[in-house]
Coordinates of C-alpha atoms and ligand atoms in Angstrom, one line a residue:
M10 CA 113.1 74.7 108.7
C11 CA 116.4 75.9 110.0
G12 CA 119.7 74.3 109.2
I13 CA 122.5 73.3 111.5
V14 CA 126.2 72.6 110.8
G15 CA 128.9 72.0 113.3
Y16 CA 132.6 71.1 112.8
V17 CA 135.5 70.2 115.0
G18 CA 138.8 69.1 113.6
K19 CA 142.2 69.8 112.3
E20 CA 141.1 72.4 109.7
R21 CA 139.8 75.9 110.3
A22 CA 136.2 75.5 111.3
L23 CA 134.5 78.7 110.0
P24 CA 135.0 78.1 106.3
R25 CA 133.6 74.6 106.7
V26 CA 130.6 75.6 108.8
L27 CA 129.8 78.6 106.5
S28 CA 130.0 76.5 103.3
G29 CA 127.8 73.9 104.9
L30 CA 125.3 76.5 105.9
K31 CA 125.1 77.8 102.3
F32 CA 124.0 74.3 101.2
L33 CA 121.3 74.3 103.9
E34 CA 119.9 77.8 103.1
Y35 CA 117.0 76.1 101.5
R36 CA 115.8 75.1 105.0
G37 CA 115.4 78.7 106.1
Y38 CA 117.2 82.0 105.3
D39 CA 115.9 84.9 107.3
S40 CA 119.0 85.1 109.7
A41 CA 122.1 83.1 110.5
G42 CA 124.8 82.8 113.1
V43 CA 127.9 81.0 114.3
A44 CA 129.5 80.3 117.6
Y45 CA 133.2 79.3 117.5
L46 CA 136.0 78.6 119.8
F47 CA 138.7 81.3 119.5
N48 CA 141.6 81.8 122.0
D49 CA 139.8 79.5 124.3
E50 CA 136.6 81.6 124.3
V51 CA 133.3 81.0 122.6
K52 CA 132.6 83.9 120.2
I53 CA 129.3 84.4 118.6
T54 CA 128.5 86.3 115.4
K55 CA 124.9 86.6 114.1
E56 CA 123.2 88.6 111.3
V57 CA 119.8 89.1 109.8
G58 CA 119.4 88.0 106.2
R59 CA 121.4 85.5 104.2
I60 CA 124.6 83.5 105.0
S61 CA 126.4 85.9 102.7
S62 CA 125.5 88.8 105.1
L63 CA 126.9 86.8 108.0
E64 CA 130.0 85.9 106.1
K65 CA 130.9 89.6 105.7
L66 CA 131.2 89.9 109.5
I67 CA 133.4 86.8 109.9
D68 CA 137.1 86.3 109.5
L69 CA 137.2 83.0 107.8
D70 CA 141.0 82.7 108.6
A71 CA 140.4 82.9 112.3
D72 CA 142.3 80.2 114.2
S73 CA 139.2 78.3 115.2
Y74 CA 138.9 74.6 114.9
M75 CA 135.5 74.1 116.5
A76 CA 132.3 75.9 115.5
I77 CA 128.5 75.5 115.3
G78 CA 126.3 77.4 112.9
H79 CA 122.7 77.9 112.1
T80 CA 120.4 79.3 109.3
R81 CA 117.0 80.2 110.6
W82 CA 113.4 80.2 109.4
A83 CA 111.6 82.2 112.1
T84 CA 108.9 80.5 114.1
H85 CA 109.0 82.2 117.6
G86 CA 110.1 85.8 117.3
E87 CA 110.8 87.9 114.2
P88 CA 114.0 87.6 112.3
S89 CA 116.5 89.7 114.3
V90 CA 120.0 89.4 115.6
S91 CA 118.8 88.7 119.2
N92 CA 116.4 86.0 118.0
S93 CA 119.1 84.4 115.7
H94 CA 120.9 81.3 116.8
P95 CA 123.3 80.4 118.5
H96 CA 121.8 81.2 121.8
R97 CA 124.0 81.3 124.8
I98 CA 123.2 81.2 128.6
G99 CA 125.9 80.7 131.2
K100 CA 128.3 78.0 129.9
F101 CA 126.1 76.6 127.1
T102 CA 125.8 77.7 123.5
V103 CA 123.1 76.1 121.4
V104 CA 121.8 75.9 117.8
H105 CA 118.3 74.4 117.4
N106 CA 116.1 73.2 114.7
G107 CA 112.5 72.4 115.6
I108 CA 110.0 73.8 118.1
I109 CA 109.9 73.5 121.9
E110 CA 106.2 73.3 122.7
N111 CA 106.4 73.8 126.4
Y112 CA 108.9 76.7 126.3
L113 CA 106.4 79.2 127.8
S114 CA 106.0 77.4 131.1
L115 CA 109.7 76.5 131.2
K116 CA 110.6 80.1 130.6
E117 CA 108.4 81.2 133.4
D118 CA 110.0 78.7 135.8
L119 CA 113.5 79.7 134.8
K120 CA 112.7 83.4 135.1
K121 CA 111.6 82.7 138.7
K122 CA 115.0 81.2 139.3
G123 CA 116.6 84.5 138.2
I124 CA 117.6 83.6 134.6
K125 CA 117.4 86.4 132.2
F126 CA 116.3 85.9 128.5
L127 CA 117.4 88.0 125.6
S128 CA 115.2 86.7 122.8
S129 CA 111.6 85.9 122.2
T130 CA 112.5 82.4 120.9
D131 CA 111.5 79.0 122.2
T132 CA 115.1 77.9 121.8
E133 CA 116.7 80.1 124.5
V134 CA 115.2 77.9 127.3
I135 CA 117.5 75.1 126.1
P136 CA 120.9 76.7 127.0
A137 CA 119.1 78.0 130.1
L138 CA 118.1 74.6 131.2
L139 CA 121.4 73.1 130.3
D140 CA 123.3 75.7 132.3
Y141 CA 120.9 75.3 135.3
Y142 CA 121.1 71.5 135.5
Y143 CA 124.8 71.4 134.8
K144 CA 125.4 73.0 138.1
S145 CA 124.0 69.9 139.9
E146 CA 124.7 67.2 137.3
K147 CA 128.3 68.4 136.8
D148 CA 128.5 66.2 133.7
I149 CA 127.6 67.4 130.2
L150 CA 126.1 64.1 128.9
K151 CA 124.0 63.6 132.0
T152 CA 122.9 67.2 131.8
I153 CA 121.8 66.8 128.2
K154 CA 119.9 63.6 129.1
K155 CA 118.2 65.4 131.9
V156 CA 117.2 68.4 129.7
I157 CA 115.8 66.4 126.8
G158 CA 113.6 64.6 129.4
I159 CA 112.1 68.0 130.1
L160 CA 111.7 69.4 126.6
E161 CA 108.5 68.7 124.7
G162 CA 108.3 69.1 120.9
S163 CA 110.9 68.6 118.2
F164 CA 114.6 69.4 118.2
A165 CA 117.9 68.8 116.7
L166 CA 120.6 70.5 118.8
G167 CA 124.2 71.4 118.4
I168 CA 125.7 72.2 121.8
I169 CA 129.0 73.6 123.0
C170 CA 129.9 73.9 126.7
D171 CA 132.6 76.3 127.9
D172 CA 134.0 73.5 130.1
D173 CA 134.8 71.2 127.2
K174 CA 137.0 72.8 124.5
E175 CA 137.2 69.6 122.5
N176 CA 133.8 68.2 121.9
I177 CA 130.6 69.3 120.2
Y178 CA 127.5 67.6 121.5
A179 CA 124.4 66.9 119.5
V180 CA 121.0 65.3 120.1
R181 CA 117.8 65.0 118.1
R182 CA 114.1 64.2 118.5
G183 CA 111.8 64.7 115.5
S184 CA 114.0 67.1 113.6
P185 CA 116.8 65.4 111.5
L186 CA 120.5 65.4 112.3
I187 CA 123.5 63.5 110.9
L188 CA 127.1 63.1 112.0
A189 CA 129.7 63.1 109.2
L190 CA 133.3 61.9 109.2
D191 CA 136.3 63.0 107.3
K192 CA 140.0 62.5 107.8
M193 CA 140.3 66.1 109.0
G194 CA 137.5 66.1 111.5
M195 CA 133.8 65.5 112.3
F196 CA 130.6 67.3 111.4
I197 CA 127.1 67.5 112.6
A198 CA 124.5 68.7 110.0
S199 CA 120.8 68.8 109.3
D200 CA 121.2 67.2 105.9
V201 CA 123.8 65.5 103.7
P202 CA 124.4 68.3 101.1
A203 CA 126.0 70.4 103.9
I204 CA 129.0 68.1 104.2
L205 CA 129.3 66.7 100.7
C206 CA 132.2 69.1 99.8
Y207 CA 134.2 67.3 102.4
T208 CA 132.9 63.8 102.9
N209 CA 130.2 61.4 101.9
K210 CA 130.4 59.2 105.0
Y211 CA 127.7 59.9 107.5
I212 CA 125.8 58.5 110.4
L213 CA 122.1 59.0 111.0
L214 CA 121.1 59.9 114.6
E215 CA 118.0 58.3 115.7
Q216 CA 115.4 59.7 118.1
N217 CA 116.8 60.8 121.4
E218 CA 120.3 59.6 120.6
I219 CA 123.1 61.9 122.0
A220 CA 126.3 62.3 120.1
K221 CA 129.7 63.7 121.0
I222 CA 132.2 64.5 118.3
N223 CA 135.8 65.7 118.5
K224 CA 138.7 66.0 116.0
N225 CA 139.5 62.3 116.1
S226 CA 136.4 60.4 117.1
Y227 CA 132.8 60.3 117.8
Q228 CA 130.6 58.5 120.3
V229 CA 126.8 58.0 120.2
Y230 CA 124.8 57.2 123.3
D231 CA 121.2 56.0 123.8
Q232 CA 118.8 57.6 126.2
N233 CA 120.4 55.8 129.1
L234 CA 123.8 57.1 128.1
K235 CA 124.9 53.6 127.1
E236 CA 127.3 53.9 124.2
I237 CA 125.9 52.4 121.0
K238 CA 127.5 51.3 117.7
K239 CA 126.3 53.1 114.6
E240 CA 126.4 52.2 111.0
V241 CA 128.5 54.5 108.8
K242 CA 126.6 55.1 105.6
T243 CA 127.9 56.3 102.2
F244 CA 125.9 58.9 100.3
E245 CA 125.9 57.8 96.7
G246 CA 124.8 61.0 95.0
S247 CA 127.4 63.5 93.8
Q248 CA 128.2 66.9 95.0
D249 CA 127.5 68.1 91.5
A250 CA 123.8 67.6 92.2
A251 CA 124.0 70.4 94.8
M252 CA 125.9 72.9 92.5
L253 CA 124.5 75.3 89.9
N254 CA 126.7 74.0 87.1
G255 CA 126.3 77.1 85.0
Y256 CA 122.6 77.6 85.4
E257 CA 121.4 81.0 86.7
H258 CA 119.1 79.4 89.3
Y259 CA 118.7 76.0 90.9
M260 CA 115.0 76.1 89.9
L261 CA 116.0 76.3 86.2
K262 CA 118.7 73.7 86.6
E263 CA 116.4 71.3 88.3
I264 CA 113.6 71.7 85.7
H265 CA 116.3 70.9 83.1
E266 CA 117.1 67.7 85.0
E267 CA 113.6 66.4 84.5
E268 CA 114.4 64.2 81.5
K269 CA 117.0 62.4 83.6
V270 CA 114.8 62.3 86.7
Y271 CA 112.0 60.7 84.7
L272 CA 114.3 58.0 83.3
D273 CA 116.0 57.4 86.6
T274 CA 112.6 56.9 88.3
L275 CA 111.2 54.8 85.6
N276 CA 114.2 52.6 85.2
Y277 CA 114.4 52.0 89.0
Y278 CA 111.0 50.3 88.9
V279 CA 110.6 49.0 85.3
S280 CA 112.7 47.1 83.0
D281 CA 111.6 45.7 79.5
N282 CA 108.0 46.8 80.1
S283 CA 107.7 44.8 83.3
F284 CA 107.9 45.8 86.9
K285 CA 111.1 45.0 88.8
E286 CA 111.0 43.6 92.3
T287 CA 111.6 47.2 93.6
M288 CA 107.8 47.7 93.0
P289 CA 105.7 45.6 95.4
E290 CA 102.3 44.3 94.2
F291 CA 100.1 46.0 96.8
K292 CA 97.4 43.4 96.0
K293 CA 95.3 43.5 99.1
Y294 CA 94.3 47.2 99.0
N295 CA 90.8 48.2 97.9
N296 CA 90.8 51.7 99.3
I297 CA 93.6 54.3 99.2
H298 CA 94.2 57.5 101.1
I299 CA 96.8 59.9 99.9
V300 CA 98.2 62.4 102.4
A301 CA 100.7 65.2 101.8
C302 CA 101.4 68.9 102.0
G303 CA 101.9 71.6 99.3
S304 CA 103.0 70.4 95.9
A305 CA 103.2 66.8 97.1
Y306 CA 99.5 67.1 97.9
Y307 CA 98.8 68.2 94.3
V308 CA 100.7 65.1 93.1
G309 CA 98.2 63.2 95.3
C310 CA 95.3 64.9 93.4
I311 CA 96.8 63.9 90.1
A312 CA 97.3 60.3 91.4
K313 CA 93.7 60.1 92.6
N314 CA 92.6 60.6 89.0
L315 CA 95.1 58.1 87.6
I316 CA 94.5 55.4 90.2
E317 CA 90.7 55.7 90.1
N318 CA 90.6 55.7 86.3
Y319 CA 93.1 52.9 85.7
A320 CA 93.0 50.7 88.8
N321 CA 89.3 51.3 89.7
I322 CA 90.2 51.8 93.4
P323 CA 88.6 54.7 95.3
V324 CA 91.2 57.3 96.4
Y325 CA 90.7 59.9 99.1
V326 CA 93.2 62.8 99.1
E327 CA 93.7 65.1 102.0
V328 CA 96.3 67.6 103.2
A329 CA 98.3 66.2 106.1
S330 CA 97.6 69.0 108.6
E331 CA 93.9 68.2 108.3
Y332 CA 94.1 64.4 107.9
R333 CA 95.9 63.9 111.2
Y334 CA 93.1 65.5 113.2
K335 CA 90.0 64.3 111.4
K336 CA 87.9 61.2 111.6
N337 CA 89.3 58.8 109.0
F338 CA 87.4 55.9 107.5
Y339 CA 89.9 53.2 106.9
D340 CA 90.4 49.5 107.6
S341 CA 93.0 46.7 107.1
N342 CA 92.5 46.9 103.3
T343 CA 93.3 50.6 103.2
L344 CA 96.7 51.8 102.1
V345 CA 97.7 55.3 103.4
I346 CA 100.2 56.8 101.0
I347 CA 102.3 59.7 102.3
I348 CA 104.0 61.8 99.5
S349 CA 106.9 64.0 100.6
Q350 CA 110.0 65.2 98.8
S351 CA 111.9 65.8 102.0
G352 CA 110.5 63.0 104.0
E353 CA 110.6 65.3 107.0
T354 CA 107.5 67.5 106.7
A355 CA 106.1 67.4 110.3
D356 CA 102.4 67.2 109.4
S357 CA 103.0 64.4 106.9
L358 CA 105.1 62.5 109.4
E359 CA 102.4 62.9 112.1
A360 CA 99.7 61.7 109.6
L361 CA 101.8 58.7 108.9
R362 CA 102.3 58.0 112.6
R363 CA 98.6 58.3 113.2
A364 CA 97.7 55.8 110.5
K365 CA 100.4 53.4 111.9
N366 CA 99.0 53.8 115.4
D367 CA 95.5 52.9 114.0
G368 CA 97.0 49.7 112.5
I369 CA 96.8 50.9 108.9
D370 CA 99.4 50.0 106.3
T371 CA 101.5 53.0 105.0
L372 CA 103.5 53.6 101.9
A373 CA 106.0 56.5 101.7
I374 CA 106.7 58.2 98.3
V375 CA 109.9 60.1 99.2
N376 CA 112.9 61.7 97.5
V377 CA 115.3 62.0 100.5
V378 CA 116.8 58.6 101.3
L379 CA 116.4 57.4 104.9
S380 CA 114.4 60.5 105.9
S381 CA 112.0 60.0 108.8
I382 CA 108.9 59.3 106.6
A383 CA 110.9 56.9 104.5
R384 CA 112.1 55.0 107.6
E385 CA 108.8 54.9 109.5
A386 CA 106.5 53.8 106.7
K387 CA 105.7 50.1 106.1
Y388 CA 106.7 50.4 102.5
T389 CA 108.9 53.1 100.9
L390 CA 109.2 53.8 97.2
Y391 CA 111.9 56.4 96.4
V392 CA 111.6 58.8 93.6
K393 CA 114.9 59.3 91.9
A394 CA 115.0 63.1 91.7
G395 CA 118.4 63.6 93.5
P396 CA 119.0 66.6 95.8
E397 CA 116.5 69.4 95.1
I398 CA 117.9 72.8 96.3
A399 CA 115.4 75.4 95.0
V400 CA 112.7 75.9 97.5
A401 CA 109.9 75.6 94.9
T402 CA 109.8 71.9 93.9
T403 CA 110.0 71.0 90.2
K404 CA 111.9 67.9 89.4
A405 CA 110.7 66.1 92.5
F406 CA 107.1 66.9 91.5
L407 CA 107.7 65.4 88.1
A408 CA 109.4 62.3 89.6
Q409 CA 106.6 61.9 92.1
T410 CA 104.0 62.2 89.3
T411 CA 105.9 59.5 87.3
L412 CA 106.0 57.2 90.3
M413 CA 102.3 57.6 91.1
A414 CA 101.5 56.9 87.4
L415 CA 103.5 53.7 87.7
L416 CA 101.8 52.8 90.9
A417 CA 98.4 53.3 89.2
V418 CA 99.5 50.7 86.6
R419 CA 100.7 48.4 89.4
L420 CA 97.4 48.6 91.2
S421 CA 95.5 48.1 87.9
R422 CA 97.5 44.9 87.2
K423 CA 97.5 45.8 83.5
N424 CA 101.2 45.7 82.9
E425 CA 100.6 46.3 79.2
L426 CA 100.1 50.0 80.2
L427 CA 103.8 50.3 80.9
K428 CA 104.4 50.8 77.2
E429 CA 102.9 54.3 77.5
F430 CA 106.0 55.3 79.5
V431 CA 108.3 54.4 76.7
G432 CA 109.9 57.4 75.0
V433 CA 108.2 60.1 77.2
E434 CA 111.7 61.4 77.9
K435 CA 112.0 62.6 74.3
Y436 CA 108.9 64.7 74.8
I437 CA 110.1 66.1 78.1
N438 CA 113.3 67.2 76.4
E439 CA 111.4 68.8 73.5
I440 CA 109.1 70.7 75.9
L441 CA 112.1 71.9 78.0
S442 CA 113.7 73.3 74.9
R443 CA 110.8 75.7 74.1
N444 CA 110.8 79.4 75.0
Y445 CA 108.1 80.5 77.5
L446 CA 109.0 84.1 77.8
D447 CA 106.1 85.5 75.8
Y448 CA 103.6 83.7 78.0
A449 CA 105.4 84.9 81.1
K450 CA 105.3 88.6 79.9
E451 CA 101.5 88.4 79.7
I452 CA 101.3 87.1 83.3
A453 CA 104.0 89.4 84.8
K454 CA 101.9 92.4 83.8
S455 CA 99.1 91.3 86.0
N456 CA 98.5 91.1 89.8
D457 CA 96.0 88.2 89.5
T458 CA 96.0 85.1 87.5
F459 CA 93.5 82.2 87.2
F460 CA 94.2 78.6 86.2
I461 CA 91.2 76.5 85.2
G462 CA 90.8 72.9 84.2
R463 CA 88.7 69.8 84.9
L464 CA 89.7 66.6 86.7
V465 CA 93.4 65.8 86.4
D466 CA 93.9 69.1 84.6
Y467 CA 92.5 70.8 87.6
A468 CA 95.1 69.1 89.8
L469 CA 97.7 70.5 87.4
C470 CA 96.1 73.9 87.7
L471 CA 96.6 73.8 91.4
E472 CA 100.3 73.1 91.0
G473 CA 100.7 75.8 88.2
S474 CA 99.0 78.3 90.4
L475 CA 101.1 77.5 93.5
K476 CA 104.4 77.8 91.5
L477 CA 103.3 81.3 90.4
K478 CA 102.4 82.3 93.9
E479 CA 105.5 81.0 95.6
T480 CA 108.1 82.1 93.0
A481 CA 106.6 85.2 91.4
Y482 CA 104.4 86.5 94.2
I483 CA 101.4 86.7 91.9
N484 CA 98.0 86.2 93.4
S485 CA 96.8 83.2 91.5
V486 CA 93.8 81.0 91.9
A487 CA 93.1 77.5 90.5
F488 CA 89.5 76.6 89.8
Q489 CA 87.6 73.7 88.4
A490 CA 86.7 75.1 85.0
G491 CA 83.0 74.5 85.5
E492 CA 82.9 76.1 88.9
L493 CA 84.4 79.5 88.1
K494 CA 81.1 80.9 87.0
H495 CA 79.5 80.2 90.4
G496 CA 80.9 83.4 91.9
T497 CA 84.6 83.8 91.2
I498 CA 84.1 84.9 87.6
S499 CA 83.3 88.3 89.1
L500 CA 87.0 88.8 89.5
I501 CA 87.7 88.5 85.8
T502 CA 88.3 91.9 84.3
K503 CA 89.8 93.2 81.1
G504 CA 93.3 91.7 80.7
T505 CA 93.2 89.2 83.5
P506 CA 95.3 86.2 82.5
V507 CA 93.5 82.9 82.6
I508 CA 95.5 79.8 81.9
G509 CA 93.3 77.0 80.7
I510 CA 94.6 73.4 80.8
C511 CA 92.8 70.7 78.8
T512 CA 94.4 67.3 78.3
C513 CA 91.2 65.3 78.9
H514 CA 89.8 65.4 75.4
E515 CA 86.4 64.0 76.0
I516 CA 85.6 67.1 78.1
A517 CA 87.5 69.6 76.0
P518 CA 84.4 71.3 74.6
K519 CA 83.2 72.0 78.2
T520 CA 86.5 73.5 79.3
I521 CA 86.6 75.5 76.0
S522 CA 83.1 76.9 76.8
N523 CA 84.3 78.0 80.2
L524 CA 87.3 79.7 78.6
K525 CA 85.1 81.5 76.2
E526 CA 83.0 82.7 79.1
V527 CA 86.0 84.4 80.6
A528 CA 87.3 85.6 77.2
A529 CA 83.9 87.3 76.7
R530 CA 84.7 89.2 79.9
G531 CA 88.0 90.4 78.7
A532 CA 90.3 87.7 80.0
K533 CA 93.6 87.0 78.2
I534 CA 93.6 83.2 77.6
I535 CA 96.7 81.0 77.5
Y536 CA 95.4 77.6 76.4
I537 CA 97.5 74.5 77.1
T538 CA 96.3 71.4 75.3
S539 CA 97.4 68.4 73.3
E540 CA 95.0 68.7 70.5
E541 CA 94.8 71.1 67.5
V542 CA 92.2 73.8 68.2
E543 CA 90.1 75.2 65.5
D544 CA 88.3 77.9 67.4
N545 CA 90.3 81.1 68.1
F546 CA 89.2 81.9 71.6
Y547 CA 92.7 82.1 73.1
D548 CA 95.4 84.7 73.0
K549 CA 98.3 82.3 73.3
L550 CA 98.5 78.6 72.7
I551 CA 100.8 75.8 74.0
I552 CA 100.3 72.6 72.1
L553 CA 101.8 69.6 73.9
P554 CA 102.4 66.2 72.3
K555 CA 99.3 63.9 72.6
L556 CA 100.3 61.1 74.9
A557 CA 98.2 58.6 76.9
D558 CA 96.2 60.1 79.8
L559 CA 98.4 58.1 82.1
V560 CA 101.6 60.0 81.3
M561 CA 100.1 63.3 80.2
P562 CA 100.4 65.0 83.6
I563 CA 104.2 64.3 83.6
I564 CA 104.7 66.5 80.5
T565 CA 102.0 69.0 81.2
V566 CA 103.5 70.3 84.4
I567 CA 106.7 71.4 82.6
P568 CA 105.3 74.5 80.9
L569 CA 103.7 75.6 84.1
Q570 CA 107.0 75.4 86.0
L571 CA 108.9 77.2 83.2
I572 CA 106.3 79.9 83.0
A573 CA 106.4 80.5 86.7
Y574 CA 110.2 80.6 86.5
E575 CA 110.2 83.2 83.7
V576 CA 107.6 85.4 85.4
A577 CA 109.6 85.3 88.6
K578 CA 112.7 86.3 86.7
L579 CA 110.9 89.1 84.9
K580 CA 109.8 90.4 88.2
G581 CA 113.3 90.2 89.7
C582 CA 112.1 87.8 92.5
D583 CA 114.5 85.7 94.6
I584 CA 113.7 82.6 92.6
D585 CA 115.5 79.9 94.6
K586 CA 114.6 81.3 98.0
P587 CA 111.2 83.0 97.9
R588 CA 110.3 85.2 100.8
N589 CA 108.7 83.6 103.9
L590 CA 109.1 80.0 102.7
A591 CA 111.3 77.1 103.7
K592 CA 111.7 73.9 101.7
S593 CA 111.4 71.5 104.5
V594 CA 108.7 72.4 107.0
T595 CA 109.5 70.4 110.1
V596 CA 107.1 72.4 112.3
E597 CA 103.4 71.6 112.6
Ligands
G6P4 C1 106.8 73.2 101.9 C2 107.4 73.6 100.6 C3 106.5 73.1 99.5 C4 106.4 71.6 99.6 C5 105.8 71.2 101.0 C6 105.8 69.7 101.2 O1 105.6 73.9 102.1 O2 107.5 75.0 100.5 O3 107.1 73.3 98.2 O4 105.6 71.1 98.6 O5 106.5 71.8 102.0 O6 107.2 69.3 101.3 P1 107.6 67.8 101.2 O7 109.0 67.8 101.5 O8 106.8 67.0 102.3 O9 107.2 67.3 99.8

């Protein structure tokens, strides 16, 4: 939800900031801007749209060695030049990720003091407050300390003050921010991929820590402005992971990484058909809650089926934005599992904090190393998906599903089930090599699509349907196969595509009956199954290898992802950056 990059050093700043912003575009991409020091003055350039539009307005060769930049996902105020960051009032120029919850009252107060606002953002109160209190505090660090004491909500800030031509200041609460170091200067950034072209050495800023960076050094201060020592971490992934490497889109590239992602996740937790010590036993839990948002929530729905069936433990699944406000029934034997690719999703993080406050044990299933959710949970199990750039998740979904299937085995204490994971990568590879264009053509012609299935197949339907909505902008509904006839079937007309998923064979006849019901009303059926079908009720068929139920969801999601990709491509959609979305939703 908005990306921040800042650089101060011995190299020209604008190319570094712009290239960093391009790697953060997944966080938001409706407008962008930079502020840079040029001829001793702070210049600002902003533009609606992508970083590429902003780049056209900027002279990358400008002699500027200090700059802050921002890519925005609008929350307060439409995407426009005046609402884009950086925002500047008086001597302070600021880029912000997060939401200032008390901005309305602050703005009213500041207006009464004669301060004029140019945007409808929450952010603009920040430079206004900084400029206002700087007049009395007369010290930048003290001013920042004072202002963050006034702000409510979440923020990661990059700050430049006209009176200090050498340092960029940064502070965070809630929203993530790192510092990064290279021989030629220092960076601030919302996420590691932004700086990987230059360095893999970084420092994580903790809540309310204030940082000051210049071309030679950095200082980090706690809330009382006492300087603190920070650990310099080394990012172990490669920059390659954040490059297209010949693929047309990140989404396609990331789907094609699924064989590796599967193996990396499996091999991190399992060796020779036994769990390694990386996988705790989780013995005491007899009740599980899974909490997540979006696709991660659908992984939770799959996991519920697997854990209940294999481990015989009841599982309650809820979306995080509901869970955090509702009455929850849990006790000391409940494990609350938060699933999150980014580890920064605000609602998921708050749900985790709520469970922690209630004294309940928490487990994070996260992709991004050392993200907030990963750090705050009692236990953290990482999925080994590597950086995921496309906004619509694919490989992280597959990795999460793999890990949740492994967790189901761990909780079942039937280690012999681990043999079901052996060789699945070969099937992943084979399914990836198929062509899905024909199926996509059928769907691309239509404005509405239905996915139907039962039990774990229904959970997969939810994900297949979401992929189609978010990447191809097709109105798509997932339904429990048996429930469709209770009303929604009235939407089926001649030619409506219905994708039926059936990997649970004992109930195949029931799902097939439901598909016949819609076929009789003119629907075009695409049937995805792992068994030979005798009846010819479908228009198109996808036959998957027949594997154990435990691992079936891992391979079944792949055609759904590739079909959505192909439909989006046929429709000319912006596949990696669908409209209105952001990958990491750090607002509530
Ligand atoms: C956003 C993304 C979804 C994602 C969800 C949860 O809504 O657009 O694709 O599934 O956030 O993200 P997380 O990082 O917590 O898995």
